[in-house]
Protein backbone atom coordinates (compact mmCIF):
# COMPACT_ATOMS: atom_id res chain seq x y z
CA MET A 1 -0.08 -0.07 0.12
CA GLY A 2 2.77 2.25 0.78
CA ALA A 3 4.40 2.03 -2.78
CA ARG A 4 1.08 2.68 -4.41
CA LEU A 5 0.60 5.98 -2.25
CA THR A 6 3.96 6.94 -3.20
CA ALA A 7 3.43 6.28 -6.78
CA VAL A 8 0.14 8.45 -6.80
CA ALA A 9 1.79 11.28 -4.92
CA GLY A 10 4.51 11.08 -7.51
CA LEU A 11 2.03 11.32 -10.58
CA VAL A 12 0.11 14.30 -8.78
CA ALA A 13 3.57 16.00 -8.36
CA ILE A 14 4.49 15.59 -12.03
CA ALA A 15 0.83 16.73 -13.22
CA VAL A 16 1.26 19.75 -11.16
CA GLY A 17 4.92 20.56 -11.86
CA SER A 18 4.25 20.28 -15.70
CA GLY A 19 1.05 22.61 -15.76
CA MET A 20 -1.26 19.65 -16.49
CA VAL A 21 -3.68 20.74 -13.90
CA LEU A 22 -7.19 21.85 -15.32
CA ALA A 23 -8.42 25.26 -14.60
CA ALA A 24 -11.66 25.90 -12.83
CA PRO A 25 -14.60 26.82 -15.02
CA ALA A 26 -15.43 30.39 -15.36
CA SER A 27 -18.35 31.30 -13.13
CA ALA A 28 -21.31 33.44 -13.86
CA ALA A 29 -21.87 37.01 -12.57
CA HIS A 30 -23.68 37.17 -9.43
CA GLY A 31 -27.13 39.12 -9.44
CA GLU A 32 -29.71 39.80 -11.95
CA LEU A 33 -29.83 41.63 -15.57
CA ARG A 34 -33.56 43.07 -15.68
CA GLY A 35 -35.59 44.81 -18.32
CA LYS A 36 -39.30 45.94 -18.31
CA ASN A 37 -40.61 42.35 -19.13
CA TRP A 38 -37.47 40.19 -18.56
CA TYR A 39 -34.66 39.13 -16.37
CA ALA A 40 -31.62 36.87 -16.26
CA THR A 41 -30.42 35.55 -12.88
CA ASN A 42 -26.79 35.01 -12.44
CA PRO A 43 -26.03 35.50 -16.05
CA SER A 44 -23.01 34.06 -18.00
CA GLY A 45 -22.31 34.77 -21.75
CA CYS A 46 -24.83 36.36 -24.19
CA VAL A 47 -28.43 37.08 -23.21
CA ASN A 48 -30.85 37.83 -26.32
CA VAL A 49 -33.19 40.24 -25.23
CA PRO A 50 -36.87 39.74 -26.31
CA GLU A 51 -37.98 43.38 -25.91
CA LEU A 52 -37.70 46.72 -27.83
CA PRO A 53 -36.62 49.29 -26.81
CA LEU A 54 -33.83 47.67 -24.77
CA LYS A 55 -33.55 48.76 -21.45
CA VAL A 56 -30.81 47.13 -19.13
CA TYR A 57 -30.72 47.40 -15.36
CA ASN A 58 -27.35 45.89 -14.26
CA PHE A 59 -27.89 44.37 -10.83
CA THR A 60 -24.89 42.04 -11.07
CA ASN A 61 -21.35 42.39 -9.87
CA GLU A 62 -19.97 42.53 -13.41
CA TYR A 63 -20.05 45.03 -16.39
CA ALA A 64 -22.69 44.32 -18.95
CA LEU A 65 -21.90 44.88 -22.83
CA VAL A 66 -25.08 45.90 -24.91
CA TYR A 67 -24.64 44.69 -28.51
CA GLN A 68 -26.56 46.00 -31.74
CA HIS A 69 -27.41 42.58 -32.95
CA ARG A 70 -28.83 39.19 -31.63
CA ASP A 71 -26.29 36.69 -30.31
CA CYS A 72 -24.11 39.49 -29.06
CA THR A 73 -22.87 40.37 -32.53
CA GLY A 74 -22.04 43.76 -34.21
CA ALA A 75 -20.84 46.77 -32.35
CA ILE A 76 -20.99 47.42 -28.73
CA ALA A 77 -23.83 50.01 -28.15
CA GLU A 78 -23.03 50.55 -24.43
CA VAL A 79 -21.06 49.38 -21.35
CA VAL A 80 -23.32 49.31 -18.41
CA PRO A 81 -21.41 49.16 -15.01
CA PRO A 82 -22.52 46.92 -12.11
CA GLY A 83 -25.61 48.93 -10.60
CA GLY A 84 -26.05 50.98 -13.57
CA THR A 85 -28.62 51.31 -16.22
CA SER A 86 -28.43 51.56 -19.88
CA GLY A 87 -29.12 54.95 -21.67
CA ASP A 88 -31.44 55.81 -24.71
CA PHE A 89 -28.98 55.39 -27.43
CA SER A 90 -28.37 51.59 -26.63
CA ALA A 91 -32.03 51.29 -26.02
CA SER A 92 -32.86 52.24 -29.62
CA ILE A 93 -30.53 49.89 -31.17
CA GLY A 94 -29.43 47.17 -28.61
CA ARG A 95 -30.64 43.51 -29.07
CA SER A 96 -28.39 41.41 -26.67
CA VAL A 97 -26.38 41.58 -23.71
CA TRP A 98 -23.16 39.95 -22.73
CA VAL A 99 -22.04 39.41 -19.06
CA ASP A 100 -18.89 37.40 -18.09
């Protein structure tokens, strides 16, 4: 049993030393993105918004990027900080929101 434990410990040391340890997955933002008739709890990645005009209330701990087109494509129309609200310009052209 001692030899097996030593072998396992040696393999773990080799994996750690060579950088073979896998990184933990990214976590979602904590909180909510809200609009007039929609919300996303602990969002992560792209959120396609079902309403126009788009108004984003960012109650998360991360910045929210408002994109011109669905699927978070096109130009970024606005960056909404944590605790912030999107403005009139992005409301007129925004279609999706990205949060890390």
